[in-house]
């Protein structure tokens, strides 16, 4: 049984570009959450998707957007990249109504 | 502002020691508290989840306690091993879904 998978593992972009990160949830899970973890910091909640809709959102600008597909996989899009967007982006999946989240290995984004 | 603080930021101990990691939070009205482990450059692994109504949870050599009145949780690791080396994160849900994480305690257990 595959756990949460994320792609790509690493990515380098330049300021102003756009990036798309992908996440496949653990089998049977229907809810996906995204987090940003800067170096030396704890993860910060970006948003959560359930039934293809954004259900909760943290304190992130509209440059951060997402999507959930019918198979429950999800994408995180970031437009107009800033140097400060450099971080590890974590995806976590869960089953609606349950509290335990399973995290993927993350995508390391570097913005130059 | 609801904040989560973890002390110490880093800890280095010899193998076999019992150790305590601390997590403090600013608002006693919490929904639950969770401890995670993170290996370098990797995702998070859930260790223990304590509901607001609970005082402690145990899993193997790990024991987590919760004292809402003082705004504190501790993670106790018994008989530490080199394989326990990782960053330990505390996350608190202050009554909403969105968890607030501390910065973590980086633990090194040397042989």
PDB file of C-alpha atoms in Angstrom:
ATOM      1  CA  UNK A   1       0.000   0.000   0.000  1.00  0.00           C
ATOM      2  CA  UNK A   2       1.658   3.202  -1.188  1.00  0.00           C
ATOM      3  CA  UNK A   3       1.727   6.050   1.237  1.00  0.00           C
ATOM      4  CA  UNK A   4       1.512   9.701   0.287  1.00  0.00           C
ATOM      5  CA  UNK A   5       3.648  10.498  -2.730  1.00  0.00           C
ATOM      6  CA  UNK A   6       4.799  13.887  -3.981  1.00  0.00           C
ATOM      7  CA  UNK A   7       6.479  15.059  -7.141  1.00  0.00           C
ATOM      8  CA  UNK A   8       8.922  16.379  -7.982  1.00  0.00           C
ATOM      9  CA  UNK A   9      11.314  15.820  -5.083  1.00  0.00           C
ATOM     10  CA  UNK A  10      13.364  18.914  -5.848  1.00  0.00           C
ATOM     11  CA  UNK A  11      12.762  21.964  -7.999  1.00  0.00           C
ATOM     12  CA  UNK A  12      14.684  25.122  -8.847  1.00  0.00           C
ATOM     13  CA  UNK A  13      12.872  28.184 -10.192  1.00  0.00           C
ATOM     14  CA  UNK A  14      13.638  31.856 -10.653  1.00  0.00           C
ATOM     15  CA  UNK A  15      11.748  34.812  -9.246  1.00  0.00           C
ATOM     16  CA  UNK A  16       8.521  35.584 -11.054  1.00  0.00           C
ATOM     17  CA  UNK A  17       8.049  32.086 -12.425  1.00  0.00           C
ATOM     18  CA  UNK A  18       5.156  29.777 -11.649  1.00  0.00           C
ATOM     19  CA  UNK A  19       5.371  26.285 -10.168  1.00  0.00           C
ATOM     20  CA  UNK A  20       3.051  23.294  -9.803  1.00  0.00           C
ATOM     21  CA  UNK A  21       3.587  20.631  -7.169  1.00  0.00           C
ATOM     22  CA  UNK A  22       1.712  17.336  -7.109  1.00  0.00           C
ATOM     23  CA  UNK A  23       0.476  15.016  -4.407  1.00  0.00           C
ATOM     24  CA  UNK A  24      -1.144  11.581  -4.439  1.00  0.00           C
ATOM     25  CA  UNK A  25      -2.860  10.695  -1.167  1.00  0.00           C
ATOM     26  CA  UNK A  26      -2.622   7.446   0.706  1.00  0.00           C
ATOM     27  CA  UNK A  27      -4.977   4.823  -0.661  1.00  0.00           C
ATOM     28  CA  UNK A  28      -8.507   5.340   0.669  1.00  0.00           C
ATOM     29  CA  UNK A  29      -7.922   8.921   1.784  1.00  0.00           C
ATOM     30  CA  UNK A  30     -10.112  11.702   0.434  1.00  0.00           C
ATOM     31  CA  UNK A  31      -8.693  14.820   2.076  1.00  0.00           C
ATOM     32  CA  UNK A  32      -5.434  16.560   1.194  1.00  0.00           C
ATOM     33  CA  UNK A  33      -3.688  19.356   3.086  1.00  0.00           C
ATOM     34  CA  UNK A  34      -0.659  21.382   2.020  1.00  0.00           C
ATOM     35  CA  UNK A  35       2.009  22.881   4.270  1.00  0.00           C
ATOM     36  CA  UNK A  36       5.017  25.123   3.756  1.00  0.00           C
ATOM     37  CA  UNK A  37       8.083  24.497   5.905  1.00  0.00           C
ATOM     38  CA  UNK A  38      10.873  27.059   5.733  1.00  0.00           C
ATOM     39  CA  UNK A  39      14.327  26.048   6.892  1.00  0.00           C
ATOM     40  CA  UNK A  40      14.457  25.776  10.681  1.00  0.00           C
ATOM     41  CA  UNK A  41      10.734  26.402  11.078  1.00  0.00           C
ATOM     42  CA  UNK A  42       7.715  24.269  11.749  1.00  0.00           C
ATOM     43  CA  UNK A  43       5.260  23.592   8.917  1.00  0.00           C
ATOM     44  CA  UNK A  44       2.656  26.256   8.187  1.00  0.00           C
ATOM     45  CA  UNK A  45      -0.779  25.265   6.939  1.00  0.00           C
ATOM     46  CA  UNK A  46      -1.566  26.540   3.437  1.00  0.00           C
ATOM     47  CA  UNK A  47      -4.959  24.969   2.666  1.00  0.00           C
ATOM     48  CA  UNK A  48      -6.986  21.784   2.668  1.00  0.00           C
ATOM     49  CA  UNK A  49      -9.023  20.173  -0.108  1.00  0.00           C
ATOM     50  CA  UNK A  50     -11.979  17.861   0.249  1.00  0.00           C
ATOM     51  CA  UNK A  51     -14.447  16.839  -2.454  1.00  0.00           C
ATOM     52  CA  UNK A  52     -12.516  18.968  -4.940  1.00  0.00           C
ATOM     53  CA  UNK A  53     -13.095  22.147  -2.963  1.00  0.00           C
ATOM     54  CA  UNK A  54     -10.892  24.246  -0.717  1.00  0.00           C
ATOM     55  CA  UNK A  55     -12.248  23.704   2.765  1.00  0.00           C
ATOM     56  CA  UNK A  56      -9.808  25.577   4.985  1.00  0.00           C
ATOM     57  CA  UNK A  57      -7.098  28.116   4.248  1.00  0.00           C
ATOM     58  CA  UNK A  58      -4.198  29.433   6.260  1.00  0.00           C
ATOM     59  CA  UNK A  59      -2.636  32.875   6.079  1.00  0.00           C
ATOM     60  CA  UNK A  60      -1.198  32.669   2.555  1.00  0.00           C
ATOM     61  CA  UNK A  61      -1.709  35.090  -0.344  1.00  0.00           C
ATOM     62  CA  UNK A  62      -3.778  34.336  -3.418  1.00  0.00           C
ATOM     63  CA  UNK A  63      -0.582  33.516  -5.308  1.00  0.00           C
ATOM     64  CA  UNK A  64      -0.986  30.128  -3.663  1.00  0.00           C
ATOM     65  CA  UNK A  65      -3.795  28.116  -5.201  1.00  0.00           C
ATOM     66  CA  UNK A  66      -4.706  24.492  -5.433  1.00  0.00           C
ATOM     67  CA  UNK A  67      -6.832  21.879  -7.004  1.00  0.00           C
ATOM     68  CA  UNK A  68      -8.130  18.444  -6.134  1.00  0.00           C
ATOM     69  CA  UNK A  69      -9.034  15.924  -8.804  1.00  0.00           C
ATOM     70  CA  UNK A  70     -11.798  13.295  -8.733  1.00  0.00           C
ATOM     71  CA  UNK A  71      -9.218  10.628  -7.816  1.00  0.00           C
ATOM     72  CA  UNK A  72      -8.357  12.765  -4.730  1.00  0.00           C
ATOM     73  CA  UNK A  73      -4.882  13.699  -5.941  1.00  0.00           C
ATOM     74  CA  UNK A  74      -4.015  17.352  -5.593  1.00  0.00           C
ATOM     75  CA  UNK A  75      -1.874  20.128  -7.015  1.00  0.00           C
ATOM     76  CA  UNK A  76      -0.402  23.200  -5.380  1.00  0.00           C
ATOM     77  CA  UNK A  77       0.266  26.137  -7.677  1.00  0.00           C
ATOM     78  CA  UNK A  78       2.362  29.142  -6.757  1.00  0.00           C
ATOM     79  CA  UNK A  79       2.465  32.155  -9.089  1.00  0.00           C
ATOM     80  CA  UNK A  80       4.936  35.042  -9.250  1.00  0.00           C
ATOM     81  CA  UNK A  81       7.500  33.216  -7.133  1.00  0.00           C
ATOM     82  CA  UNK A  82       9.427  35.158  -4.522  1.00  0.00           C
ATOM     83  CA  UNK A  83      12.744  34.274  -2.909  1.00  0.00           C
ATOM     84  CA  UNK A  84      10.819  33.741   0.336  1.00  0.00           C
ATOM     85  CA  UNK A  85       8.819  30.940  -1.244  1.00  0.00           C
ATOM     86  CA  UNK A  86      11.897  28.714  -1.004  1.00  0.00           C
ATOM     87  CA  UNK A  87      10.871  25.931   1.360  1.00  0.00           C
ATOM     88  CA  UNK A  88       9.914  22.292   1.748  1.00  0.00           C
ATOM     89  CA  UNK A  89       6.306  21.829   0.654  1.00  0.00           C
ATOM     90  CA  UNK A  90       4.548  19.010   2.427  1.00  0.00           C
ATOM     91  CA  UNK A  91       1.360  17.263   1.471  1.00  0.00           C
ATOM     92  CA  UNK A  92      -0.676  15.333   4.025  1.00  0.00           C
ATOM     93  CA  UNK A  93      -3.671  13.106   3.444  1.00  0.00           C
ATOM     94  CA  UNK A  94      -6.404  11.910   5.736  1.00  0.00           C
ATOM     95  CA  UNK A  95      -9.872  10.432   5.741  1.00  0.00           C
ATOM     96  CA  UNK A  96     -12.645  12.957   6.300  1.00  0.00           C
ATOM     97  CA  UNK A  97     -13.663  12.995   9.949  1.00  0.00           C
ATOM     98  CA  UNK A  98     -10.424  11.423  11.152  1.00  0.00           C
ATOM     99  CA  UNK A  99      -7.653  13.449  12.726  1.00  0.00           C
ATOM    100  CA  UNK A 100      -4.555  11.477  11.855  1.00  0.00           C
ATOM    101  CA  UNK A 101      -2.717  12.867   8.846  1.00  0.00           C
ATOM    102  CA  UNK A 102      -0.110  11.000   6.827  1.00  0.00           C
ATOM    103  CA  UNK A 103       2.626  13.155   5.366  1.00  0.00           C
ATOM    104  CA  UNK A 104       4.503  12.756   2.127  1.00  0.00           C
ATOM    105  CA  UNK A 105       8.263  13.253   1.808  1.00  0.00           C
ATOM    106  CA  UNK A 106       7.846  16.782   0.495  1.00  0.00           C
ATOM    107  CA  UNK A 107       9.037  18.812  -2.473  1.00  0.00           C
ATOM    108  CA  UNK A 108      12.068  21.022  -1.873  1.00  0.00           C
ATOM    109  CA  UNK A 109      11.601  24.283  -3.838  1.00  0.00           C
ATOM    110  CA  UNK A 110      14.460  26.712  -4.322  1.00  0.00           C
ATOM    111  CA  UNK A 111      13.720  30.124  -5.822  1.00  0.00           C
ATOM    112  CA  UNK A 112      16.726  32.015  -7.183  1.00  0.00           C
TER     113      UNK A 112
ATOM    114  CA  UNK B   1      -1.835  35.311  19.088  1.00  0.00           C
ATOM    115  CA  UNK B   2      -1.799  31.539  19.519  1.00  0.00           C
ATOM    116  CA  UNK B   3       1.776  30.292  19.580  1.00  0.00           C
ATOM    117  CA  UNK B   4       3.617  27.034  20.158  1.00  0.00           C
ATOM    118  CA  UNK B   5       7.138  27.055  21.580  1.00  0.00           C
ATOM    119  CA  UNK B   6       9.527  24.146  21.858  1.00  0.00           C
ATOM    120  CA  UNK B   7      12.511  24.087  24.186  1.00  0.00           C
ATOM    121  CA  UNK B   8      15.294  23.202  23.801  1.00  0.00           C
ATOM    122  CA  UNK B   9      15.889  23.900  20.109  1.00  0.00           C
ATOM    123  CA  UNK B  10      18.604  21.256  20.038  1.00  0.00           C
ATOM    124  CA  UNK B  11      19.671  18.415  22.279  1.00  0.00           C
ATOM    125  CA  UNK B  12      22.572  15.966  22.171  1.00  0.00           C
ATOM    126  CA  UNK B  13      22.603  12.982  24.528  1.00  0.00           C
ATOM    127  CA  UNK B  14      24.470   9.696  24.874  1.00  0.00           C
ATOM    128  CA  UNK B  15      22.683   6.504  23.996  1.00  0.00           C
ATOM    129  CA  UNK B  16      20.598   5.019  26.805  1.00  0.00           C
ATOM    130  CA  UNK B  17      19.551   8.275  28.445  1.00  0.00           C
ATOM    131  CA  UNK B  18      15.954   9.044  29.278  1.00  0.00           C
ATOM    132  CA  UNK B  19      15.032  12.470  27.983  1.00  0.00           C
ATOM    133  CA  UNK B  20      12.207  14.997  27.975  1.00  0.00           C
ATOM    134  CA  UNK B  21      11.212  17.368  25.201  1.00  0.00           C
ATOM    135  CA  UNK B  22       9.018  20.332  26.024  1.00  0.00           C
ATOM    136  CA  UNK B  23       6.199  22.062  24.187  1.00  0.00           C
ATOM    137  CA  UNK B  24       4.348  25.110  25.501  1.00  0.00           C
ATOM    138  CA  UNK B  25       1.322  26.865  24.058  1.00  0.00           C
ATOM    139  CA  UNK B  26      -0.323  30.198  24.749  1.00  0.00           C
ATOM    140  CA  UNK B  27      -4.010  29.248  24.885  1.00  0.00           C
ATOM    141  CA  UNK B  28      -5.366  26.520  27.161  1.00  0.00           C
ATOM    142  CA  UNK B  29      -8.505  26.102  25.015  1.00  0.00           C
ATOM    143  CA  UNK B  30      -7.019  23.498  22.718  1.00  0.00           C
ATOM    144  CA  UNK B  31      -8.705  20.783  20.691  1.00  0.00           C
ATOM    145  CA  UNK B  32      -5.768  18.376  20.624  1.00  0.00           C
ATOM    146  CA  UNK B  33      -1.983  18.196  20.568  1.00  0.00           C
ATOM    147  CA  UNK B  34       0.182  15.975  18.413  1.00  0.00           C
ATOM    148  CA  UNK B  35       3.852  15.027  18.435  1.00  0.00           C
ATOM    149  CA  UNK B  36       5.644  14.298  15.173  1.00  0.00           C
ATOM    150  CA  UNK B  37       9.061  13.087  14.161  1.00  0.00           C
ATOM    151  CA  UNK B  38      10.845  14.468  11.107  1.00  0.00           C
ATOM    152  CA  UNK B  39      14.007  12.980   9.658  1.00  0.00           C
ATOM    153  CA  UNK B  40      16.300  15.369   7.710  1.00  0.00           C
ATOM    154  CA  UNK B  41      14.682  16.543   4.477  1.00  0.00           C
ATOM    155  CA  UNK B  42      11.737  14.207   4.965  1.00  0.00           C
ATOM    156  CA  UNK B  43       8.067  14.398   5.783  1.00  0.00           C
ATOM    157  CA  UNK B  44       6.484  14.070   9.218  1.00  0.00           C
ATOM    158  CA  UNK B  45       5.602  10.869  11.034  1.00  0.00           C
ATOM    159  CA  UNK B  46       2.903  11.053  13.682  1.00  0.00           C
ATOM    160  CA  UNK B  47       4.059   9.707  17.053  1.00  0.00           C
ATOM    161  CA  UNK B  48       1.301  10.466  19.546  1.00  0.00           C
ATOM    162  CA  UNK B  49      -2.008  12.362  19.505  1.00  0.00           C
ATOM    163  CA  UNK B  50      -3.495  13.621  22.769  1.00  0.00           C
ATOM    164  CA  UNK B  51      -7.078  14.822  22.820  1.00  0.00           C
ATOM    165  CA  UNK B  52      -8.043  17.778  24.974  1.00  0.00           C
ATOM    166  CA  UNK B  53      -9.784  15.479  27.461  1.00  0.00           C
ATOM    167  CA  UNK B  54      -6.743  13.223  27.900  1.00  0.00           C
ATOM    168  CA  UNK B  55      -3.719  13.606  30.169  1.00  0.00           C
ATOM    169  CA  UNK B  56      -1.250  11.315  28.426  1.00  0.00           C
ATOM    170  CA  UNK B  57      -0.631   8.828  25.659  1.00  0.00           C
ATOM    171  CA  UNK B  58       1.975   6.076  25.416  1.00  0.00           C
ATOM    172  CA  UNK B  59       3.507   4.185  22.525  1.00  0.00           C
ATOM    173  CA  UNK B  60       6.446   1.906  23.181  1.00  0.00           C
ATOM    174  CA  UNK B  61       9.301   3.962  24.633  1.00  0.00           C
ATOM    175  CA  UNK B  62       7.411   7.204  24.090  1.00  0.00           C
ATOM    176  CA  UNK B  63       5.085   8.908  26.545  1.00  0.00           C
ATOM    177  CA  UNK B  64       3.423  12.256  25.956  1.00  0.00           C
ATOM    178  CA  UNK B  65       1.647  14.218  28.659  1.00  0.00           C
ATOM    179  CA  UNK B  66      -0.687  17.193  28.435  1.00  0.00           C
ATOM    180  CA  UNK B  67      -1.352  19.861  31.066  1.00  0.00           C
ATOM    181  CA  UNK B  68      -3.781  22.369  29.591  1.00  0.00           C
ATOM    182  CA  UNK B  69      -3.912  24.567  32.686  1.00  0.00           C
ATOM    183  CA  UNK B  70      -0.201  25.311  32.461  1.00  0.00           C
ATOM    184  CA  UNK B  71      -0.122  25.250  28.654  1.00  0.00           C
ATOM    185  CA  UNK B  72       2.454  22.500  28.467  1.00  0.00           C
ATOM    186  CA  UNK B  73       3.110  19.105  26.946  1.00  0.00           C
ATOM    187  CA  UNK B  74       6.145  16.884  27.373  1.00  0.00           C
ATOM    188  CA  UNK B  75       7.418  14.040  25.243  1.00  0.00           C
ATOM    189  CA  UNK B  76       9.359  11.498  27.268  1.00  0.00           C
ATOM    190  CA  UNK B  77      11.706   9.146  25.424  1.00  0.00           C
ATOM    191  CA  UNK B  78      12.991   6.219  27.451  1.00  0.00           C
ATOM    192  CA  UNK B  79      16.331   4.523  26.837  1.00  0.00           C
ATOM    193  CA  UNK B  80      17.215   6.666  23.846  1.00  0.00           C
ATOM    194  CA  UNK B  81      18.843   5.059  20.803  1.00  0.00           C
ATOM    195  CA  UNK B  82      20.825   6.508  17.872  1.00  0.00           C
ATOM    196  CA  UNK B  83      17.823   5.737  15.661  1.00  0.00           C
ATOM    197  CA  UNK B  84      15.822   8.265  17.688  1.00  0.00           C
ATOM    198  CA  UNK B  85      17.934  11.062  16.197  1.00  0.00           C
ATOM    199  CA  UNK B  86      15.533  13.383  14.375  1.00  0.00           C
ATOM    200  CA  UNK B  87      13.611  16.617  14.814  1.00  0.00           C
ATOM    201  CA  UNK B  88      10.572  16.352  17.058  1.00  0.00           C
ATOM    202  CA  UNK B  89       7.677  18.703  16.340  1.00  0.00           C
ATOM    203  CA  UNK B  90       4.703  19.587  18.472  1.00  0.00           C
ATOM    204  CA  UNK B  91       1.457  20.699  16.783  1.00  0.00           C
ATOM    205  CA  UNK B  92      -1.560  22.179  18.572  1.00  0.00           C
ATOM    206  CA  UNK B  93      -5.081  22.596  17.243  1.00  0.00           C
ATOM    207  CA  UNK B  94      -6.565  25.636  18.975  1.00  0.00           C
ATOM    208  CA  UNK B  95     -10.202  24.751  18.380  1.00  0.00           C
ATOM    209  CA  UNK B  96     -10.051  24.726  14.586  1.00  0.00           C
ATOM    210  CA  UNK B  97      -8.767  22.281  12.039  1.00  0.00           C
ATOM    211  CA  UNK B  98      -5.630  24.298  11.366  1.00  0.00           C
ATOM    212  CA  UNK B  99      -2.684  23.027  13.425  1.00  0.00           C
ATOM    213  CA  UNK B 100      -0.020  25.397  14.755  1.00  0.00           C
ATOM    214  CA  UNK B 101       3.440  23.857  14.817  1.00  0.00           C
ATOM    215  CA  UNK B 102       6.408  24.665  16.999  1.00  0.00           C
ATOM    216  CA  UNK B 103       9.868  25.002  15.454  1.00  0.00           C
ATOM    217  CA  UNK B 104      10.892  21.624  16.757  1.00  0.00           C
ATOM    218  CA  UNK B 105      13.658  20.150  18.883  1.00  0.00           C
ATOM    219  CA  UNK B 106      16.582  18.664  16.976  1.00  0.00           C
ATOM    220  CA  UNK B 107      17.734  15.548  18.825  1.00  0.00           C
ATOM    221  CA  UNK B 108      21.020  13.732  18.362  1.00  0.00           C
ATOM    222  CA  UNK B 109      21.605  10.486  20.239  1.00  0.00           C
ATOM    223  CA  UNK B 110      25.233   9.470  19.953  1.00  0.00           C
ATOM    224  CA  UNK B 111      26.532   5.931  20.542  1.00  0.00           C
TER     225      UNK B 111
END
